[in-house]
Amino acid sequence: MPSNSECFSDQSAVNYYKAFIHFLRIKCDTYADRVFVRYYSNRAYETITYAEFDRMTTNLACKWIKEENLSGVVSYIGDHCVDYLITMVAIMKTRLTLFVISTRNSEAAIVSLLEKTQPKIFFTTPKYKTMIENANTKACGAKVTVINPFDINAMLKEPLNPRYDEILDMHFSEEDLNQAALIIHSSGSTDFPKPIYVSNRYLINVCGVLSVYKEQNPHVDVIDKDDVILSTGPLFHLAGLFNVCNGAVVGASCVYLERLPASQTDIDFALRYNKCTALVATPIILEEMIPYLEEKKDLSAIQRLKYIISGGAPLKREVGDWFQDHSVHICSLYGSTEMGVSMLANLDPQSKNWYSVRSIYSGHNEKRYIAFEEEGDGLKHLYVTADCPHLAIDVINRPDGGYNSNDLFEEDPDNPGYYIHRGRRDDILLMENGEKTNPVPMENTIRQSPMVKQVAVLGSGRQCTLALISIDTEYAMDYSPEEMISMVHKAVRKANEECPSHSTILPKMVKILPLSKPLPTTDKGNVMRKRAEMIYKDIVEKTYKEILEGSVDEPNDGSSWSNEQIESFLVRNSADVLNLPEPSVYHHQGSLFDLGLNSLTAIQLRNIIANHFRDVPRNFLFQYSTLSSMKEALISKKQEDAAVLVEKRYQQTQALAQSYIDRAAKDFPVAENKYRTEEKESVVLLTGATGSLGAFILRDLLRNPQVKKVYCLVRGKEAELYDRLIKSFKSRHLDTSLLNPERVEALPMRLNEPYLGLTKEHYEQLKGEVTIVQHCAWLLDFNMTIEHYDRECISSFYTLLKFAYRQANPMHVHFISSTKEFPLLC
């Protein structure tokens, strides 16, 4: 079928070629003497013609069939270069299914992929040999073959294998159209990347994307045999295949950089040396290109281009507008591994809506293959119809046989029929570099740490990921601030071990939120990621700015400040850490812990102070917890001797203990136990029921048929107490049906008030009914002073003991911390 008469829109060209390698072989015959590949070598670019490429890959395929005894699925991993393209096509010529694996995967991800695909042989370059051997041992036991760099000059001199037509199966039929020719993996919605099988029909349709556009828009200069296309996408991604395939349709040539990611200098050199006429790039490359071009002050290389196609992720509006304003036509492309390239912006250089796309089949009203369904708020969900010829194998996820993309669009108000990408239904993050990050398995791993209550991994449209982390307050009380932070970072490191390298969370991108600032969650306990990013927008923006531009702080020397400057500094930063207005902090005369300061926020505030004053001890805020005492300590530069302070605290503790012993001697006369030996139903008074430990204790109590009723003392507004129990269960995926109001009653927690904050009658009724007190509310932070412990914990516990005391048959009291259980009989 001559190239100038073939038609991809009606699938006649697809049905003619039948297989991707058949398509490529015909093109290699048609354009035999034209340049197909331009590759970097010794500070220049060498060329390979279509005929030479066909001969090289055919010889290599024959060699591997003879030497490697190929069968089943063949996996391949290697860095982007011309060798990759040669290897890829040579393996596909064996008619076996090729599985191309990203070099950015972790070993754990590769193990998962190998377990799912079970390859018989694994080709790897020397760089990845060790990792592949380790993964292969754990997964499938395939034969591992190391491919050394090719001597292309020697390969070009080799004649065609005279027995190639006997060794290779060069006969194709309609059955080949639906056969799996290639496996590409994507992040999917599971814990690890998922393999996606694509057919020959799929690949040939990818080859014809620009041809389809030309068929619909014959007046537009899309692509021809004289074009030179620079590809910045790896061949293990759809974007990399797009460039090779579409260039081959018309006999154009493709430029292969020495390595990816490439520097702007390398890209500029490639554009100029090869006189490129088209560029396909991810948003991050285009964003980084602007300052490079502004500094170089030479736009001739990019202004020579017919167009730049941006794909893989949405391009920032201001970036695309910059290129348009500088006479460079840019347009967006939309697609996915599951459904191929499906939508394209207007390639007409006169168009201005580079940011909105429409189906490549828009000229065929009866065969658009793209449909939308309303999502509300002006958003539309894109799905692919069941008859779409470029759907991957077994990706159907709709009852009608179609495919839900989970991508959300808004119709371009200025260009009806074109659509602007607005995000995704699911949680996949589209990174600025075009990579996808699935935050769900990362969040799941981080949440496995008991220190972490909730986490949101962000990064959509960004260069790197960021983790917003909410601490489990009750669990954290058992640990020092350093231990809390250490446990959080340990959990993040574990998540990094299992995610692709482009998804790694850098230490400086781990942001532990103040304990008063929770992350928003759904009814099912799932973090609302976009809402979290909106709520903490200032934190997110500041963190990204600091990681990219460096932190900008006040001058570090505060020793020369006046009293007023020191006071202002302390008030401002205390208010910032506590998330309170400065006046409320300024007018507070007591301890900052009374305003909500805790161990975690204390170390944050201490670090701020230490950045401006020398020799600030780690326990500074525990020694000097008021603004006035902090100011005096910083002014005088004198602090109480540590040994003296320890002795002082010890004497205070001894005195407090003796005071409670004296009180107990009067409040608790010897009790008499007259319990019946037979079992009886229990009534439990439970504290800490909304905490991690308390929630599971409550669940187990309600599962016990011997427990008649549980009274839960809960902090908060009286009308919301029961709802807090339900929310606590939902957040931990516990069975909320256990919270039967006939067996569970929520009471306000007011332990320091008379009669526990209840009426005398209610108090006496409980005192006669309750048989067990289960106390789970306690602060374990040994940085706190004994006065703080007495106010927050000891006095309220003593109140519970007084409630539990009866001269005859006192209640059983169980006081539980994170490490010990102390059964007490009052």
PDB file of C-alpha atoms in Angstrom, residues 71-75 118-122 141-143:
ATOM      1  CA  SER A  71      10.527 -18.365  24.079  1.00  0.00           C
ATOM      2  CA  GLY A  72       7.611 -16.850  25.978  1.00  0.00           C
ATOM      3  CA  VAL A  73       7.876 -13.279  27.258  1.00  0.00           C
ATOM      4  CA  VAL A  74      11.252 -11.534  26.872  1.00  0.00           C
ATOM      5  CA  SER A  75      12.032  -8.673  29.298  1.00  0.00           C
ATOM      6  CA  GLN A 118       6.828 -14.573  34.111  1.00  0.00           C
ATOM      7  CA  PRO A 119       9.417 -13.898  31.371  1.00  0.00           C
ATOM      8  CA  LYS A 120      11.628 -16.744  30.190  1.00  0.00           C
ATOM      9  CA  ILE A 121      14.622 -14.539  29.454  1.00  0.00           C
ATOM     10  CA  PHE A 122      15.754 -11.135  30.666  1.00  0.00           C
ATOM     11  CA  GLY A 141      14.131 -17.494  37.654  1.00  0.00           C
ATOM     12  CA  ALA A 142      14.416 -16.336  34.046  1.00  0.00           C
ATOM     13  CA  LYS A 143      17.664 -16.587  32.150  1.00  0.00           C
TER      14      LYS A 143
END
